[in-house]
Amino acid sequence: MRVLGIETSCDETAVALVETNPWSTDILAQVISSQIEIHRPYGGVVPEAATREHLRNLPLLVPKVLSEVNLTLEGIDAVAATEGPGLASSLLIGHSYARALAIALSKPMFGVNHLEGHLFSPFIANRRAVEFPFVGLIVSGGHTILAHALGWDRYIKLGSTVDDAAGEAFDKVAKLLGLPYPGGPEIEKNAIRGNPEAFGLPRSFPERDNLNFSFSGLKTAVRFFYEKSAQMQQADAEWTYDLCASFQKAVVDVLVRKAVQAVAQARVDRLAVSGGVACNKMLRDELEFACYEAGIDLILAEPAFCTDNAGMIAGVAAEKLAAGVEARCGDDINPNLNLFAPEPGGEAARGLHAAVQLKNRQGGQQVAEQGDVPATHEVEVW
Ligand code: KG4
Ligand code: ZN
């Protein structure tokens, strides 16, 4: 089965061609056109500029991917594109292009949830067949989610951020410190030279059974130190390194601790990690150490597969096709597409979610309903 995938949910135009075989899904060809240089002067993604770039790039990248493997459009079995979540105008370009292609070729079309793509990218990147059940940690610029993956379209939310996403916190703190966009790699570069214990920064939700995240208190604490020490920053170059190192350590501590807790709580033994923040070397090292200690099979994609790519979108569609899951595509994009919402006709997912909630309540454990945000953000200084 060969699937052509298109990903345009934000500021990367990505196209990939994948092929399934009995033991894994392989990437035959893929290209990513990054728009970082276009958006960098603005300190963030400008939706209109992103849309124009997708429109310009897509008709060039699709033939490029096919020509890399000497294939024509007739040689593909299905088309896939990101349906949501993401920037509406960006999603619309890739989704419309893919739908037009699928109609013209009379091939099935899969509208893929971007988060589902992230959940599966570690498997595809490591050329491993998807093995359910597992816990997925997605740490990107827009999301910080812990999901229990039971099967195709059967995902239970274990935790998520109640405010900023981890990548967003990296980007905002970098901006505060005068570092360029995107902030994650810049903070990491500075952090390597700093002392992670220099500043006592807060870690949110320390209770064991709470798998939610909050990064706004941490961001405020960084701002507090930054504003209080304006003179020190100029006098001491080490100061910025130390603040970056302490901030990075605070984010990594929380992500690693909650991911390991989630695996225990879900009673599984596999953890798949993806999203742009998973490029961070300290996070990767600490996850590897913690998972080794806890006997967890850690599936970590190499950095090129952590950030947005089309291989993960095509891969989800190809694996579903091979597993006999019916091709499904909405008439329109959905910028707020929910990974956990019951799919049309997905009674199994709905029933399962309710059953897990009931079971947890009976066990005296309160599980937040989807979209619930705790009233207070408990923050503890370690
Ligand atoms: O997954 P991604 O490419 O896009 C979204 O779907 O959001 O993630 C981008 C995010 C940005 O916030 C960026 O600052 C962060 O990932 N990021 C990093 C690193 N590389 C990228 N954060 C921390 N350390 C890094 N090395
Ligand atoms: Zn993403």
XYZ file of C-alpha atoms and ligand atoms in Angstrom:
409
model
C 0.000 0.000 0.000
C 1.456 3.368 -0.983
C 0.021 6.539 0.540
C 0.819 10.133 -0.365
C 0.536 12.403 2.698
C 0.314 16.178 2.984
C 0.851 18.191 6.180
C 0.164 21.932 6.241
C -1.223 22.522 9.739
C 1.116 25.374 10.623
C 4.333 26.743 9.122
C 5.807 23.718 7.370
C 4.751 22.461 3.954
C 5.462 18.747 4.057
C 4.794 15.947 1.562
C 5.692 12.267 1.974
C 5.173 8.964 0.256
C 5.067 5.862 2.468
C 4.658 2.170 1.825
C 3.371 -0.479 4.199
C 4.928 -3.899 4.455
C 4.007 -6.697 6.864
C 6.274 -5.527 9.700
C 6.450 -1.719 9.397
C 5.638 1.347 7.338
C 8.541 2.813 5.403
C 9.081 6.312 4.134
C 9.888 6.119 0.412
C 10.408 9.866 -0.017
C 9.634 13.027 1.894
C 10.266 16.755 1.651
C 9.695 19.548 4.148
C 9.785 23.198 3.262
C 10.305 25.144 6.458
C 9.062 28.725 6.756
C 11.054 29.599 9.890
C 13.082 32.322 8.134
C 9.873 33.968 6.865
C 8.241 34.115 10.299
C 11.354 34.771 12.421
C 11.286 38.605 12.051
C 7.751 38.601 13.532
C 8.637 36.396 16.530
C 5.920 33.855 15.656
C 3.872 32.386 12.812
C 1.975 34.888 10.626
C -1.018 32.874 9.325
C -1.422 34.734 6.040
C 2.255 34.403 5.144
C 2.058 30.672 5.983
C -0.980 30.199 3.715
C 0.712 31.867 0.750
C 3.803 29.716 1.192
C 1.770 26.481 1.329
C -0.069 27.500 -1.837
C 3.215 28.200 -3.617
C 5.078 25.116 -2.338
C 2.559 22.296 -2.561
C 2.302 22.026 -6.387
C 6.124 21.893 -6.475
C 6.665 19.417 -3.621
C 4.155 16.723 -4.681
C 5.819 16.083 -8.087
C 9.243 16.309 -6.393
C 8.394 13.487 -3.958
C 6.978 11.283 -6.725
C 9.936 11.878 -9.031
C 12.369 10.899 -6.255
C 11.022 7.354 -6.460
C 10.145 7.385 -10.182
C 6.441 7.082 -9.533
C 3.405 8.742 -11.089
C 0.196 9.630 -9.249
C -1.406 6.446 -10.593
C 1.075 4.453 -8.501
C -0.419 5.535 -5.160
C -3.240 3.707 -3.352
C -4.581 6.535 -1.177
C -4.147 10.200 -0.316
C -3.953 11.646 3.213
C -3.889 15.176 4.596
C -4.030 16.805 8.000
C -7.646 17.713 8.802
C -6.913 19.489 12.100
C -6.050 20.807 14.610
C -4.019 23.709 13.315
C -4.247 27.079 11.584
C -7.481 27.130 9.555
C -6.081 28.835 6.475
C -2.997 26.594 6.421
C -5.006 23.395 6.887
C -7.357 24.386 4.105
C -4.588 24.464 1.484
C -3.272 20.933 2.124
C -6.695 19.394 2.750
C -8.260 20.885 -0.394
C -5.259 19.920 -2.529
C -5.376 16.324 -1.254
C -9.137 16.020 -1.714
C -8.928 17.297 -5.272
C -6.150 14.792 -5.950
C -8.131 11.902 -4.426
C -11.249 12.773 -6.431
C -9.300 13.130 -9.681
C -7.543 9.795 -9.117
C -10.612 8.004 -7.670
C -8.531 6.929 -4.656
C -9.549 6.854 -0.980
C -8.809 9.983 1.033
C -7.910 10.010 4.744
C -8.381 13.204 6.782
C -5.820 12.659 9.542
C -5.761 14.218 12.995
C -2.402 15.994 13.371
C -2.115 14.694 16.952
C -2.708 11.140 15.810
C 0.187 11.699 13.417
C 2.407 12.798 16.310
C 1.321 9.777 18.389
C 2.485 7.407 15.669
C 5.565 9.223 14.384
C 7.950 7.465 16.836
C 6.879 4.064 15.466
C 7.171 5.130 11.839
C 10.500 6.851 12.469
C 11.920 3.724 14.117
C 10.491 1.443 11.400
C 8.472 -0.369 14.041
C 4.964 -1.694 13.597
C 2.460 0.145 15.765
C 1.880 -1.837 18.954
C -1.165 -1.085 21.088
C -1.617 -0.277 23.904
C 0.857 2.468 24.663
C 1.058 5.885 26.272
C 1.869 8.777 23.959
C 3.459 12.014 25.125
C 3.048 14.836 22.614
C 5.101 17.931 23.406
C 4.890 20.540 20.666
C 4.394 24.259 20.186
C 0.617 23.883 20.365
C 0.068 20.826 22.569
C 1.240 19.013 25.673
C -0.774 15.818 25.946
C -0.537 12.423 27.597
C -2.764 9.924 25.791
C -3.518 6.277 26.384
C -3.709 4.687 22.925
C -5.788 1.499 23.004
C -6.300 0.995 19.291
C -7.084 2.934 16.123
C -9.377 5.862 16.984
C -9.495 4.750 20.625
C -7.556 7.320 22.628
C -8.112 8.322 26.239
C -6.822 11.613 27.547
C -4.684 11.058 30.654
C -3.504 14.643 30.992
C -2.846 17.852 29.098
C -1.734 21.388 29.711
C -4.243 23.714 31.313
C -2.523 26.798 29.854
C 0.596 27.071 27.668
C 2.018 24.148 25.726
C 5.618 23.204 26.612
C 6.954 24.492 23.260
C 4.947 27.679 23.639
C 6.577 28.214 27.058
C 10.037 27.749 25.462
C 9.100 30.255 22.735
C 7.696 32.831 25.178
C 10.613 32.613 27.602
C 13.068 32.936 24.693
C 11.241 36.032 23.488
C 11.424 37.523 26.987
C 15.181 36.907 27.064
C 15.603 38.485 23.622
C 16.390 35.177 21.885
C 15.121 34.491 18.316
C 12.119 32.378 17.267
C 11.672 29.442 17.586
C 12.763 29.613 21.189
C 13.263 25.929 22.055
C 16.557 25.372 20.208
C 17.844 28.799 21.362
C 17.102 28.094 25.033
C 18.754 24.702 24.649
C 21.935 26.264 23.190
C 22.196 28.688 26.119
C 21.219 26.073 28.710
C 24.182 23.842 27.811
C 26.493 26.476 29.336
C 24.390 27.146 32.459
C 23.673 25.674 35.884
C 20.207 24.027 36.023
C 20.088 24.452 39.802
C 20.881 28.205 39.767
C 17.252 29.380 40.051
C 14.509 27.749 42.129
C 11.724 27.603 39.547
C 8.256 26.105 40.155
C 6.971 22.706 39.019
C 3.200 22.481 38.574
C 0.759 19.860 39.881
C 3.131 17.837 42.074
C 0.413 15.356 43.162
C 1.126 11.873 41.837
C -2.296 11.179 40.319
C -2.576 14.505 38.492
C -1.276 14.125 34.963
C -2.068 17.670 33.840
C 0.579 20.275 33.119
C 0.774 24.017 33.688
C 3.614 26.187 32.404
C 2.225 29.676 33.018
C 3.482 29.809 36.649
C 6.937 28.824 35.451
C 6.880 31.494 32.744
C 5.830 34.108 35.325
C 8.631 33.026 37.665
C 11.179 33.467 34.843
C 9.753 36.922 34.142
C 10.027 37.759 37.847
C 13.743 36.844 37.952
C 14.343 38.602 34.645
C 12.761 41.864 35.713
C 14.328 41.832 39.197
C 17.805 41.287 37.827
C 18.018 43.598 34.828
C 21.421 44.947 35.880
C 22.801 41.519 36.647
C 21.982 40.316 33.135
C 24.164 43.014 31.621
C 27.004 42.506 34.084
C 27.088 38.724 33.938
C 26.845 36.698 30.705
C 26.477 33.511 32.770
C 23.187 34.800 34.105
C 21.216 34.083 30.900
C 22.816 30.644 30.595
C 21.783 29.809 34.178
C 18.210 31.036 33.707
C 17.840 29.045 30.457
C 19.295 25.926 32.123
C 17.008 26.256 35.164
C 13.943 26.814 32.976
C 14.756 23.870 30.718
C 15.321 21.627 33.762
C 11.960 22.669 35.258
C 10.107 21.759 32.031
C 11.996 18.485 31.572
C 11.462 17.389 35.207
C 7.700 17.738 34.927
C 7.432 16.090 31.502
C 9.523 13.081 32.500
C 7.867 12.572 35.878
C 4.334 12.747 34.481
C 5.105 10.569 31.460
C 6.463 7.798 33.705
C 3.469 8.177 36.050
C 1.086 7.987 33.089
C 2.614 4.713 31.906
C 2.179 3.247 35.394
C -1.371 4.581 35.700
C -2.388 3.209 32.290
C -0.734 -0.129 33.172
C 1.170 -0.346 29.903
C 4.877 -0.765 29.246
C 5.447 1.427 26.173
C 5.932 5.173 25.923
C 6.022 6.922 22.522
C 7.254 10.520 22.584
C 6.982 13.132 19.841
C 6.487 16.830 19.062
C 9.074 19.567 18.515
C 10.120 19.747 22.197
C 11.152 16.079 21.977
C 14.166 17.337 19.943
C 15.540 18.621 23.254
C 18.627 16.641 24.218
C 18.118 16.971 27.972
C 14.525 15.731 27.679
C 15.656 12.791 25.543
C 18.459 11.847 27.949
C 16.267 12.109 31.049
C 13.452 10.132 29.411
C 15.896 7.408 28.448
C 17.266 7.229 31.970
C 13.839 7.260 33.675
C 12.379 4.672 31.286
C 15.385 2.403 31.699
C 14.980 2.608 35.491
C 11.236 1.902 35.294
C 11.517 -0.875 32.681
C 9.527 1.092 30.092
C 10.031 0.528 26.368
C 10.712 4.092 25.204
C 10.029 4.835 21.539
C 11.622 8.121 20.675
C 11.720 9.489 17.148
C 14.872 11.130 15.858
C 14.497 14.928 15.817
C 13.456 15.161 12.136
C 10.342 13.125 12.988
C 9.566 14.968 16.238
C 8.711 18.211 14.474
C 5.864 18.425 11.964
C 6.305 16.130 8.974
C 4.108 14.444 6.378
C 5.532 10.969 6.948
C 3.495 10.731 10.153
C 0.282 11.773 8.344
C 0.791 9.363 5.441
C 1.916 6.691 7.923
C -1.290 6.842 9.980
C -3.391 6.518 6.819
C -1.249 3.656 5.465
C -1.411 1.703 8.733
C -5.172 2.238 8.974
C -5.618 1.123 5.388
C -3.562 -1.998 6.055
C -5.572 -2.672 9.248
C -8.853 -2.412 7.332
C -9.963 0.846 8.975
C -12.395 2.635 6.698
C -11.038 5.748 4.946
C -12.648 8.791 6.556
C -12.426 12.390 5.488
C -14.464 15.398 6.538
C -15.936 17.764 3.950
C -13.978 20.491 5.622
C -10.966 21.063 7.839
C -11.464 21.390 11.610
C -8.959 23.728 13.317
C -10.077 22.363 16.720
C -10.277 18.693 15.801
C -10.240 16.677 19.019
C -8.265 13.473 19.255
C -10.523 12.253 22.040
C -13.939 13.223 20.687
C -16.024 10.216 19.670
C -15.742 9.768 15.928
C -19.013 9.601 13.967
C -20.181 6.048 14.551
C -17.391 5.580 17.095
C -19.586 4.238 19.848
C -16.767 2.002 21.004
C -14.567 4.992 21.798
C -17.392 6.775 23.605
C -18.359 3.700 25.618
C -14.764 3.038 26.515
C -14.186 6.571 27.744
C -17.287 6.403 29.935
C -16.280 3.002 31.272
C -12.825 4.198 32.250
C -14.273 7.249 33.984
C -16.745 5.115 35.887
C -14.014 2.677 36.892
C -11.782 5.480 38.123
C -14.605 7.096 40.079
C -15.484 3.786 41.689
C -11.858 3.501 42.686
C -12.209 6.871 44.427
C -10.138 8.610 41.769
C -11.560 11.661 40.059
C -10.848 11.973 36.370
C -11.449 15.298 34.640
C -14.008 15.324 31.862
C -12.729 16.256 28.444
C -11.872 19.919 28.262
C -12.164 20.357 32.046
C -9.710 22.841 33.478
C -8.912 22.660 37.197
C -10.038 25.766 39.064
C -6.683 26.415 40.664
C -3.138 25.985 39.397
C -1.237 24.434 42.223
C 2.403 25.288 42.009
C 5.116 24.057 44.305
C 8.720 25.258 44.463
C 11.119 22.303 44.619
O 5.912 19.872 16.704
P 6.338 21.231 16.274
O 7.318 21.322 15.130
O 5.136 22.119 15.858
C 3.878 22.073 16.450
O 3.058 21.212 16.042
O 3.681 22.903 17.366
O 6.943 21.955 17.570
C 7.501 23.241 17.543
C 7.904 23.603 18.968
C 8.350 25.059 19.119
O 7.666 25.619 20.206
C 9.835 24.953 19.388
O 10.337 25.999 20.201
C 9.937 23.602 20.088
O 9.011 22.784 19.401
N 11.273 23.030 19.983
C 12.076 22.792 21.043
C 13.311 22.303 20.519
N 13.199 22.252 19.162
C 11.940 22.694 18.844
N 11.877 22.955 22.361
C 12.888 22.633 23.189
N 14.092 22.180 22.774
C 14.345 22.006 21.450
N 15.535 21.555 21.045
Zn 2.818 19.291 15.426
